[in-house]
Amino acid sequence: MTETEGRRRIARVVVADDQTVVREGIVMLLGLLPGVEVVGAAGDGEEAVRLVGELAPDVVLMDLRMPRCDGVEATRRIRAQYPGTQVVVLTTFSDDESLFPALRAGARGYLTKDADGDEIVRAVHSVLSGDAGLSPSVQRRLLERLSRPEPEPEPAAGQPPDGLTTRECEVLVLIAEGLSNQEIARRLHVSTATVKTHINNLFAKAGVKDRAQAVRYAYSKGLAKPPTR
């Protein structure tokens, strides 16, 4: 351990992951490493938000795909309600549809689950010092995204609101029609997981928290018509 590492304070961490074996493994791993103290563990986003309110940790290690409240929504709520707590995403997924909603929601770090313990500890202390805690693969993805040519702007007429994609608008319209995730997946010939990703993205862009708000949003933007009485 370097002199700098020896002087840095212990970071208080909450681990959020819906898979018990994974969650307990992360807690055990961090318990063997200097510089962090695990003060709580959550099985979903709702519990993560509650624990942050009770324990005021420095950092939450946040999985993305969780029941009740996913990692993106939990991150948004934590950053809005408890700005003293930072979020580092720790997930299996590094695709654009997972990465960018999490960063937009306020995550300061993003690691994939092949990260070792030292990488996790470095990311935790990086976000506490005001830096980003990103894995090398995520940094490359961000650089690739930034280096892509900007797409030509679409005509204003008929342009989806709030940066929604055409597919996200399609999903929103089907939500307004009352279809379940499984029914939407069959209608669009995609997987249920893909539908959930589109829903997470459109919720983040539209600033809505549940399907009822999403339906009202669709009505207000003229994407769907309320049922006639």
Coordinates of N, CA and C in Angstrom, one line a residue:
M1 N 0.8 -1.2 0.0 CA 0.0 0.0 0.0 C 0.9 1.2 0.0
T2 N 0.6 2.2 -0.8 CA 1.4 3.5 -0.9 C 1.0 4.3 0.3
E3 N 1.8 5.4 0.6 CA 1.6 6.3 1.7 C 0.3 7.0 1.4
T4 N 0.0 7.4 0.2 CA -1.3 8.1 -0.1 C -2.5 7.2 0.2
E5 N -2.4 5.9 -0.2 CA -3.5 5.0 0.1 C -3.7 4.8 1.6
G6 N -2.6 4.8 2.4 CA -2.7 4.7 3.8 C -3.3 5.8 4.5
R7 N -3.2 7.0 3.9 CA -3.8 8.2 4.5 C -5.2 8.4 4.1
R8 N -5.7 7.9 3.1 CA -7.1 8.1 2.6 C -8.1 7.5 3.6
R9 N -9.2 8.2 3.7 CA -10.2 7.7 4.7 C -10.9 6.5 4.2
I10 N -11.5 5.8 5.1 CA -12.2 4.6 4.8 C -13.6 5.0 4.2
A11 N -13.9 4.4 3.0 CA -15.1 4.7 2.3 C -16.2 3.8 2.8
R12 N -17.4 4.3 3.2 CA -18.5 3.5 3.7 C -19.4 3.2 2.5
V13 N -19.6 1.9 2.2 CA -20.2 1.5 1.0 C -21.4 0.6 1.3
V14 N -22.5 0.8 0.4 CA -23.6 -0.1 0.4 C -23.6 -0.9 -1.0
V15 N -23.8 -2.2 -0.9 CA -23.8 -3.0 -2.1 C -25.2 -3.3 -2.5
A16 N -25.6 -3.1 -3.7 CA -27.0 -3.4 -4.2 C -26.9 -4.3 -5.4
D17 N -27.4 -5.6 -5.2 CA -27.5 -6.6 -6.3 C -28.5 -7.6 -5.9
D18 N -29.4 -7.9 -6.9 CA -30.5 -8.8 -6.6 C -30.1 -10.3 -6.5
Q19 N -28.9 -10.6 -6.9 CA -28.5 -12.0 -6.9 C -27.7 -12.2 -5.6
T20 N -28.3 -13.1 -4.7 CA -27.7 -13.2 -3.3 C -26.3 -13.7 -3.4
V21 N -25.9 -14.6 -4.2 CA -24.6 -15.1 -4.3 C -23.6 -14.0 -4.7
V22 N -24.0 -13.3 -5.7 CA -23.1 -12.2 -6.2 C -23.0 -11.1 -5.2
R23 N -24.1 -10.7 -4.5 CA -24.1 -9.7 -3.5 C -23.2 -10.1 -2.4
E24 N -23.4 -11.3 -1.9 CA -22.5 -11.8 -0.7 C -21.1 -11.9 -1.1
G25 N -20.8 -12.3 -2.4 CA -19.4 -12.4 -2.9 C -18.8 -11.0 -2.9
I26 N -19.5 -10.0 -3.4 CA -18.9 -8.7 -3.4 C -18.6 -8.2 -2.0
V27 N -19.6 -8.4 -1.1 CA -19.4 -8.0 0.3 C -18.2 -8.6 0.9
M28 N -18.0 -9.9 0.7 CA -16.9 -10.7 1.2 C -15.6 -10.2 0.6
L29 N -15.6 -9.9 -0.7 CA -14.4 -9.5 -1.3 C -13.9 -8.1 -0.8
L30 N -14.9 -7.2 -0.6 CA -14.6 -5.8 -0.1 C -14.1 -5.9 1.3
G31 N -14.6 -6.9 2.1 CA -14.2 -7.0 3.4 C -12.8 -7.4 3.6
L32 N -12.2 -7.9 2.6 CA -10.8 -8.3 2.6 C -9.8 -7.2 2.2
L33 N -10.4 -6.1 1.7 CA -9.5 -5.1 1.1 C -9.5 -3.8 1.9
P34 N -8.4 -3.1 2.0 CA -8.3 -1.8 2.7 C -9.0 -0.7 2.0
G35 N -9.4 0.3 2.7 CA -9.9 1.5 2.1 C -11.5 1.5 2.0
V36 N -12.1 0.4 2.3 CA -13.6 0.4 2.2 C -14.2 -0.4 3.4
E37 N -15.4 0.0 3.8 CA -16.1 -0.7 4.8 C -17.6 -0.8 4.3
V38 N -18.0 -2.1 4.1 CA -19.4 -2.3 3.7 C -20.3 -2.2 4.9
V39 N -21.2 -1.2 4.8 CA -22.1 -0.9 5.9 C -23.6 -1.4 5.7
G40 N -23.8 -1.9 4.4 CA -25.2 -2.4 4.2 C -25.2 -3.1 2.8
A41 N -26.2 -4.0 2.6 CA -26.4 -4.7 1.4 C -27.9 -4.7 1.0
A42 N -28.2 -4.5 -0.2 CA -29.6 -4.4 -0.7 C -29.9 -5.3 -1.8
G43 N -31.1 -5.9 -1.8 CA -31.5 -6.9 -2.9 C -32.2 -6.3 -4.0
D44 N -32.5 -5.0 -4.0 CA -33.1 -4.3 -5.1 C -33.0 -2.8 -4.9
G45 N -33.4 -2.0 -5.9 CA -33.3 -0.6 -5.9 C -34.0 0.1 -4.8
E46 N -35.2 -0.4 -4.5 CA -36.0 0.2 -3.4 C -35.3 0.1 -2.1
E47 N -34.7 -1.1 -1.8 CA -34.0 -1.3 -0.6 C -32.7 -0.4 -0.5
A48 N -32.1 -0.3 -1.7 CA -30.9 0.5 -1.8 C -31.2 2.0 -1.4
V49 N -32.2 2.5 -1.9 CA -32.6 3.9 -1.6 C -32.9 4.1 -0.1
R50 N -33.6 3.1 0.4 CA -33.9 3.1 1.9 C -32.7 3.1 2.7
L51 N -31.7 2.2 2.4 CA -30.5 2.1 3.1 C -29.7 3.3 3.1
V52 N -29.7 4.0 1.9 CA -28.9 5.2 1.8 C -29.5 6.3 2.8
G53 N -30.8 6.3 2.8 CA -31.5 7.2 3.8 C -31.1 6.9 5.2
E54 N -31.0 5.6 5.6 CA -30.7 5.2 6.9 C -29.3 5.3 7.3
L55 N -28.4 5.0 6.4 CA -27.0 4.8 6.7 C -26.1 5.9 6.2
A56 N -26.5 6.7 5.3 CA -25.7 7.8 4.7 C -24.4 7.3 4.3
P57 N -24.3 6.3 3.4 CA -23.0 5.8 2.9 C -22.3 6.8 2.0
D58 N -21.0 6.6 1.8 CA -20.3 7.5 0.8 C -20.6 7.1 -0.6
V59 N -20.7 5.7 -0.8 CA -20.9 5.2 -2.2 C -21.8 4.0 -2.2
V60 N -22.6 3.9 -3.2 CA -23.4 2.7 -3.5 C -22.8 2.0 -4.7
L61 N -22.5 0.7 -4.5 CA -22.2 -0.1 -5.7 C -23.4 -0.7 -6.2
M62 N -23.9 -0.3 -7.4 CA -25.2 -0.5 -7.9 C -25.3 -1.4 -9.1
D63 N -26.0 -2.5 -8.9 CA -26.4 -3.3 -10.1 C -27.4 -2.6 -10.9
L64 N -27.6 -3.0 -12.2 CA -28.6 -2.3 -13.0 C -29.9 -3.1 -13.1
R65 N -29.9 -4.4 -13.4 CA -31.1 -5.1 -13.6 C -31.5 -5.7 -12.3
M66 N -32.5 -5.1 -11.7 CA -33.0 -5.6 -10.4 C -34.5 -5.4 -10.4
P67 N -35.3 -6.2 -9.6 CA -36.7 -6.1 -9.5 C -37.2 -4.9 -8.7
R68 N -38.5 -4.6 -8.8 CA -39.1 -3.5 -8.1 C -38.6 -2.2 -8.5
C69 N -37.3 -1.9 -8.4 CA -36.8 -0.6 -8.8 C -35.4 -0.9 -9.3
D70 N -35.2 -0.6 -10.6 CA -33.9 -1.0 -11.2 C -32.8 0.0 -10.8
G71 N -31.6 -0.3 -11.3 CA -30.4 0.5 -10.8 C -30.5 1.9 -11.4
V72 N -31.0 2.1 -12.6 CA -31.0 3.5 -13.1 C -32.0 4.4 -12.3
E73 N -33.2 3.9 -12.0 CA -34.1 4.7 -11.2 C -33.6 4.9 -9.8
A74 N -33.0 3.8 -9.2 CA -32.5 4.0 -7.8 C -31.4 5.0 -7.8
T75 N -30.5 5.0 -8.8 CA -29.4 6.0 -8.9 C -30.0 7.4 -9.0
R76 N -31.0 7.6 -9.8 CA -31.7 8.9 -10.0 C -32.2 9.4 -8.6
R77 N -32.9 8.5 -7.9 CA -33.5 8.9 -6.7 C -32.5 9.2 -5.6
I78 N -31.4 8.4 -5.6 CA -30.4 8.6 -4.6 C -29.7 9.9 -4.8
R79 N -29.3 10.2 -6.1 CA -28.6 11.5 -6.4 C -29.5 12.7 -6.1
A80 N -30.8 12.5 -6.3 CA -31.7 13.6 -6.1 C -32.0 13.9 -4.6
Q81 N -32.2 12.8 -3.8 CA -32.5 12.9 -2.4 C -31.3 12.9 -1.5
Y82 N -30.2 12.3 -1.9 CA -29.1 12.2 -1.0 C -27.8 12.5 -1.8
P83 N -27.6 13.8 -2.1 CA -26.5 14.1 -3.0 C -25.1 13.9 -2.4
G84 N -25.1 13.6 -1.1 CA -23.8 13.3 -0.5 C -23.3 11.9 -0.8
T85 N -24.2 11.1 -1.3 CA -23.8 9.7 -1.7 C -23.6 9.6 -3.2
Q86 N -22.4 9.0 -3.5 CA -22.1 8.8 -4.9 C -22.5 7.4 -5.3
V87 N -22.7 7.1 -6.6 CA -23.1 5.8 -7.2 C -22.0 5.3 -8.2
V88 N -21.6 4.1 -7.9 CA -20.7 3.4 -8.9 C -21.5 2.2 -9.4
V89 N -21.8 2.1 -10.7 CA -22.5 1.0 -11.2 C -21.6 -0.2 -11.3
L90 N -22.0 -1.4 -10.9 CA -21.3 -2.6 -11.0 C -22.2 -3.6 -11.6
T91 N -22.0 -3.9 -12.9 CA -23.0 -4.6 -13.7 C -22.3 -5.6 -14.7
T92 N -23.1 -6.5 -15.2 CA -22.6 -7.4 -16.3 C -22.6 -6.7 -17.6
F93 N -23.4 -5.6 -17.8 CA -23.6 -5.0 -19.1 C -22.8 -3.8 -19.3
S94 N -22.3 -3.6 -20.5 CA -21.5 -2.4 -20.9 C -22.0 -1.8 -22.2
D95 N -23.2 -2.3 -22.7 CA -23.7 -1.7 -23.9 C -24.2 -0.3 -23.7
D96 N -24.4 0.4 -24.8 CA -24.8 1.8 -24.7 C -26.1 2.0 -24.0
E97 N -27.1 1.0 -24.2 CA -28.4 1.2 -23.6 C -28.4 0.9 -22.1
S98 N -27.3 0.4 -21.6 CA -27.2 0.3 -20.1 C -26.3 1.4 -19.6
L99 N -25.2 1.7 -20.3 CA -24.2 2.7 -19.8 C -24.8 4.1 -19.7
F100 N -25.3 4.6 -20.8 CA -25.6 6.0 -20.9 C -26.8 6.4 -20.0
P101 N -27.9 5.6 -19.9 CA -28.9 6.0 -18.9 C -28.4 6.0 -17.5
A102 N -27.5 5.1 -17.1 CA -27.0 5.1 -15.8 C -26.1 6.4 -15.5
L103 N -25.3 6.8 -16.5 CA -24.5 8.0 -16.3 C -25.4 9.3 -16.3
R104 N -26.5 9.3 -17.2 CA -27.4 10.4 -17.1 C -28.2 10.5 -15.8
A105 N -28.4 9.3 -15.2 CA -29.1 9.3 -13.9 C -28.2 9.8 -12.8
G106 N -26.9 9.9 -13.0 CA -26.1 10.5 -12.0 C -24.9 9.6 -11.5
A107 N -24.8 8.4 -12.0 CA -23.7 7.6 -11.6 C -22.4 8.2 -12.0
R108 N -21.4 8.2 -11.1 CA -20.1 8.7 -11.3 C -19.1 7.7 -11.7
G109 N -19.4 6.4 -11.5 CA -18.5 5.3 -11.9 C -19.3 4.2 -12.6
Y110 N -18.6 3.4 -13.4 CA -19.2 2.4 -14.1 C -18.2 1.3 -14.3
L111 N -18.5 0.1 -13.7 CA -17.6 -1.0 -13.8 C -18.4 -2.2 -14.2
T112 N -17.7 -3.2 -14.9 CA -18.4 -4.4 -15.2 C -17.9 -5.5 -14.2
K113 N -18.7 -6.5 -14.1 CA -18.4 -7.5 -12.9 C -17.2 -8.3 -13.1
D114 N -16.4 -8.1 -14.2 CA -15.1 -8.8 -14.3 C -14.0 -8.0 -13.6
A115 N -14.4 -6.8 -13.0 CA -13.5 -6.0 -12.3 C -13.0 -6.7 -11.1
D116 N -11.7 -6.5 -10.7 CA -11.2 -7.2 -9.5 C -11.4 -6.2 -8.3
G117 N -11.1 -6.7 -7.1 CA -11.3 -5.9 -5.9 C -10.6 -4.6 -5.9
D118 N -9.3 -4.6 -6.4 CA -8.6 -3.3 -6.4 C -9.2 -2.3 -7.3
E119 N -9.7 -2.7 -8.5 CA -10.4 -1.8 -9.4 C -11.6 -1.2 -8.8
I120 N -12.4 -2.0 -8.0 CA -13.6 -1.5 -7.4 C -13.2 -0.5 -6.3
V121 N -12.2 -0.8 -5.5 CA -11.7 0.2 -4.5 C -11.2 1.5 -5.1
R122 N -10.5 1.4 -6.2 CA -10.0 2.6 -6.9 C -11.2 3.4 -7.4
A123 N -12.2 2.8 -8.0 CA -13.3 3.5 -8.5 C -14.1 4.2 -7.4
V124 N -14.2 3.5 -6.2 CA -14.9 4.1 -5.1 C -14.2 5.4 -4.7
H125 N -12.9 5.3 -4.5 CA -12.2 6.5 -4.0 C -12.0 7.6 -5.1
S126 N -12.1 7.2 -6.4 CA -12.0 8.1 -7.5 C -13.3 9.0 -7.4
V127 N -14.5 8.4 -7.3 CA -15.7 9.2 -7.3 C -15.8 10.1 -6.0
L128 N -15.2 9.6 -4.9 CA -15.2 10.4 -3.7 C -14.3 11.6 -3.8
S129 N -13.3 11.5 -4.6 CA -12.4 12.7 -4.8 C -12.8 13.6 -6.0
G130 N -14.0 13.3 -6.6 CA -14.5 14.1 -7.6 C -14.2 13.7 -9.0
D131 N -13.5 12.6 -9.2 CA -13.2 12.0 -10.5 C -14.2 11.0 -10.9
A132 N -14.1 10.5 -12.1 CA -15.0 9.4 -12.6 C -14.3 8.1 -12.3
G133 N -15.1 7.1 -11.9 CA -14.5 5.8 -11.7 C -15.0 4.8 -12.8
L134 N -14.3 4.9 -13.9 CA -14.8 4.1 -15.1 C -13.7 3.0 -15.4
S135 N -14.3 1.8 -15.8 CA -13.4 0.8 -16.2 C -12.8 1.2 -17.6
P136 N -11.6 0.6 -17.9 CA -11.0 0.9 -19.2 C -11.9 0.6 -20.4
S137 N -12.7 -0.5 -20.3 CA -13.6 -0.8 -21.5 C -14.7 0.3 -21.6
V138 N -15.2 0.8 -20.5 CA -16.2 1.8 -20.5 C -15.6 3.1 -21.0
Q139 N -14.4 3.4 -20.6 CA -13.7 4.6 -21.1 C -13.6 4.6 -22.7
R140 N -13.2 3.4 -23.2 CA -13.1 3.2 -24.6 C -14.5 3.4 -25.3
R141 N -15.5 2.9 -24.7 CA -16.9 3.1 -25.3 C -17.3 4.5 -25.3
L142 N -17.0 5.2 -24.3 CA -17.3 6.7 -24.2 C -16.5 7.4 -25.3
L143 N -15.2 7.1 -25.4 CA -14.4 7.8 -26.5 C -14.9 7.4 -27.9
E144 N -15.3 6.2 -28.1 CA -15.9 5.8 -29.4 C -17.1 6.6 -29.7
R145 N -18.0 6.7 -28.6 CA -19.2 7.4 -28.8 C -19.0 8.9 -29.2
L146 N -18.0 9.5 -28.5 CA -17.7 10.9 -28.7 C -17.1 11.1 -30.1
S147 N -16.4 10.1 -30.6 CA -15.6 10.3 -31.8 C -16.5 10.0 -33.0
R148 N -17.7 9.5 -32.8 CA -18.6 9.2 -34.0 C -19.1 10.6 -34.5
P149 N -19.2 10.6 -35.9 CA -19.8 11.8 -36.5 C -21.2 12.1 -35.9
E150 N -21.5 13.4 -35.7 CA -22.8 13.7 -35.3 C -23.8 13.4 -36.4
P151 N -24.9 12.8 -36.1 CA -25.9 12.5 -37.1 C -26.6 13.8 -37.5
E152 N -27.0 13.7 -38.8 CA -27.7 14.9 -39.3 C -29.0 15.1 -38.5
P153 N -29.4 16.3 -38.1 CA -30.6 16.5 -37.4 C -31.8 16.2 -38.2
E154 N -32.8 15.5 -37.6 CA -34.0 15.2 -38.3 C -34.9 16.5 -38.4
P155 N -35.8 16.5 -39.4 CA -36.7 17.6 -39.5 C -37.5 17.8 -38.2
A156 N -37.8 19.0 -37.8 CA -38.5 19.3 -36.6 C -39.9 18.7 -36.6
A157 N -40.5 18.7 -37.7 CA -41.9 18.1 -37.8 C -41.9 16.7 -37.5
G158 N -42.7 16.3 -36.6 CA -42.8 14.8 -36.2 C -41.6 14.3 -35.4
Q159 N -40.7 15.2 -35.0 CA -39.6 14.7 -34.2 C -40.0 14.2 -32.9
P160 N -39.5 13.1 -32.4 CA -39.9 12.6 -31.1 C -39.5 13.6 -30.0
P161 N -40.3 13.7 -28.9 CA -39.9 14.7 -27.9 C -38.8 14.2 -27.0
D162 N -38.1 15.1 -26.4 CA -37.1 14.8 -25.3 C -36.1 13.8 -25.7
G163 N -35.7 13.7 -27.0 CA -34.7 12.8 -27.4 C -35.0 11.4 -27.5
L164 N -36.3 11.1 -27.4 CA -36.8 9.7 -27.5 C -36.4 9.2 -28.9
T165 N -36.1 7.9 -29.0 CA -35.9 7.3 -30.3 C -37.2 6.8 -30.9
T166 N -37.2 6.5 -32.2 CA -38.5 6.0 -32.8 C -38.9 4.7 -32.1
R167 N -38.0 3.8 -31.8 CA -38.4 2.6 -31.1 C -38.9 2.8 -29.7
E168 N -38.3 3.8 -29.0 CA -38.8 4.1 -27.6 C -40.2 4.7 -27.7
C169 N -40.5 5.5 -28.7 CA -41.9 6.0 -28.9 C -42.8 4.9 -29.2
E170 N -42.4 3.9 -30.0 CA -43.3 2.7 -30.3 C -43.6 2.0 -29.0
V171 N -42.6 1.8 -28.1 CA -42.8 1.1 -26.9 C -43.7 1.9 -26.0
L172 N -43.5 3.3 -26.0 CA -44.4 4.1 -25.2 C -45.9 4.1 -25.6
V173 N -46.1 4.1 -26.9 CA -47.4 4.0 -27.4 C -48.1 2.6 -27.0
L174 N -47.3 1.6 -27.0 CA -47.9 0.3 -26.7 C -48.1 0.2 -25.2
I175 N -47.3 0.9 -24.4 CA -47.6 1.0 -22.9 C -48.9 1.7 -22.7
A176 N -49.1 2.8 -23.5 CA -50.4 3.6 -23.4 C -51.6 2.7 -23.8
E177 N -51.4 1.7 -24.7 CA -52.4 0.8 -25.1 C -52.7 -0.2 -24.0
G178 N -51.9 -0.3 -23.0 CA -52.1 -1.2 -21.9 C -51.4 -2.5 -22.1
L179 N -50.5 -2.7 -23.0 CA -49.8 -3.9 -23.2 C -48.7 -4.2 -22.1
S180 N -48.5 -5.4 -21.7 CA -47.5 -5.8 -20.8 C -46.1 -5.8 -21.5
N181 N -45.1 -6.0 -20.8 CA -43.7 -6.1 -21.4 C -43.7 -7.3 -22.3
Q182 N -44.3 -8.4 -21.9 CA -44.2 -9.6 -22.8 C -45.0 -9.4 -24.1
E183 N -46.2 -8.7 -24.0 CA -47.0 -8.5 -25.2 C -46.2 -7.5 -26.1
I184 N -45.6 -6.5 -25.5 CA -44.8 -5.5 -26.3 C -43.7 -6.3 -27.1
A185 N -43.0 -7.2 -26.3 CA -41.9 -7.9 -26.9 C -42.4 -8.8 -28.1
R186 N -43.6 -9.4 -28.0 CA -44.1 -10.2 -29.1 C -44.5 -9.3 -30.2
R187 N -45.1 -8.1 -30.0 CA -45.6 -7.2 -31.0 C -44.4 -6.7 -31.8
L188 N -43.3 -6.4 -31.1 CA -42.1 -5.8 -31.8 C -41.1 -6.8 -32.2
H189 N -41.3 -8.1 -31.9 CA -40.4 -9.2 -32.2 C -39.0 -9.0 -31.6
V190 N -39.0 -8.6 -30.4 CA -37.7 -8.5 -29.6 C -37.9 -9.2 -28.3
S191 N -36.8 -9.3 -27.5 CA -36.8 -10.0 -26.2 C -37.5 -9.1 -25.2
T192 N -37.9 -9.7 -24.1 CA -38.5 -8.9 -23.0 C -37.4 -8.1 -22.4
A193 N -36.2 -8.6 -22.3 CA -35.1 -7.8 -21.7 C -34.8 -6.5 -22.6
T194 N -35.0 -6.6 -23.9 CA -34.8 -5.4 -24.7 C -35.9 -4.4 -24.5
V195 N -37.1 -4.9 -24.3 CA -38.3 -4.0 -24.0 C -38.0 -3.3 -22.7
K196 N -37.5 -4.0 -21.6 CA -37.2 -3.4 -20.4 C -36.1 -2.3 -20.5
T197 N -35.2 -2.5 -21.4 CA -34.1 -1.5 -21.6 C -34.7 -0.3 -22.2
H198 N -35.6 -0.5 -23.2 CA -36.2 0.7 -23.9 C -37.1 1.4 -22.9
I199 N -37.8 0.7 -22.0 CA -38.6 1.4 -21.0 C -37.7 2.2 -20.0
N200 N -36.6 1.6 -19.6 CA -35.7 2.3 -18.7 C -35.2 3.6 -19.3
N201 N -34.9 3.5 -20.6 CA -34.3 4.7 -21.3 C -35.4 5.7 -21.5
L202 N -36.6 5.3 -21.9 CA -37.6 6.4 -22.2 C -38.1 7.0 -20.9
F203 N -38.1 6.2 -19.8 CA -38.5 6.8 -18.5 C -37.5 7.8 -18.1
A204 N -36.2 7.5 -18.3 CA -35.1 8.5 -17.9 C -35.2 9.8 -18.8
K205 N -35.5 9.6 -20.1 CA -35.6 10.8 -21.0 C -36.8 11.6 -20.7
A206 N -37.9 10.9 -20.4 CA -39.2 11.6 -20.2 C -39.4 12.1 -18.8
G207 N -38.5 11.7 -17.9 CA -38.6 12.1 -16.5 C -39.8 11.5 -15.8
V208 N -40.2 10.3 -16.1 CA -41.3 9.6 -15.5 C -40.8 8.5 -14.6
K209 N -41.6 8.1 -13.6 CA -41.2 7.1 -12.7 C -41.9 5.7 -12.8
D210 N -43.1 5.7 -13.5 CA -43.8 4.5 -13.6 C -44.7 4.5 -14.8
R211 N -45.4 3.4 -15.1 CA -46.2 3.3 -16.3 C -47.3 4.3 -16.4
A212 N -47.9 4.6 -15.2 CA -49.0 5.6 -15.2 C -48.6 6.9 -15.7
Q213 N -47.4 7.4 -15.1 CA -46.9 8.7 -15.6 C -46.5 8.6 -17.0
A214 N -46.0 7.5 -17.5 CA -45.6 7.3 -18.9 C -46.8 7.5 -19.8
V215 N -47.9 6.9 -19.4 CA -49.1 7.0 -20.2 C -49.6 8.5 -20.3
R216 N -49.6 9.2 -19.1 CA -49.9 10.6 -19.1 C -49.0 11.4 -20.0
Y217 N -47.7 11.1 -20.0 CA -46.7 11.8 -20.8 C -47.0 11.5 -22.3
A218 N -47.4 10.3 -22.6 CA -47.7 10.0 -24.0 C -48.9 10.8 -24.5
Y219 N -49.9 10.9 -23.6 CA -51.1 11.7 -24.0 C -50.7 13.2 -24.1
S220 N -49.9 13.7 -23.2 CA -49.6 15.2 -23.2 C -48.7 15.5 -24.4
K221 N -47.9 14.6 -24.9 CA -47.1 14.8 -26.1 C -47.8 14.5 -27.4
G222 N -49.0 14.0 -27.4 CA -49.7 13.7 -28.6 C -49.3 12.4 -29.2
L223 N -48.5 11.5 -28.5 CA -48.1 10.3 -29.0 C -49.2 9.2 -29.0
A224 N -50.1 9.4 -28.1 CA -51.2 8.5 -27.9 C -52.5 9.3 -27.6
K225 N -53.6 8.8 -27.9 CA -54.9 9.5 -27.6 C -55.6 8.8 -26.4
P226 N -56.1 9.6 -25.4 CA -56.8 9.0 -24.3 C -58.0 8.2 -24.9
P227 N -58.4 7.2 -24.2 CA -59.6 6.4 -24.6 C -60.9 7.3 -24.5
T228 N -61.7 7.2 -25.5 CA -63.0 8.0 -25.5 C -64.0 7.3 -24.6
R229 N -64.8 8.1 -23.9 CA -65.8 7.5 -23.0 C -67.1 7.2 -23.8

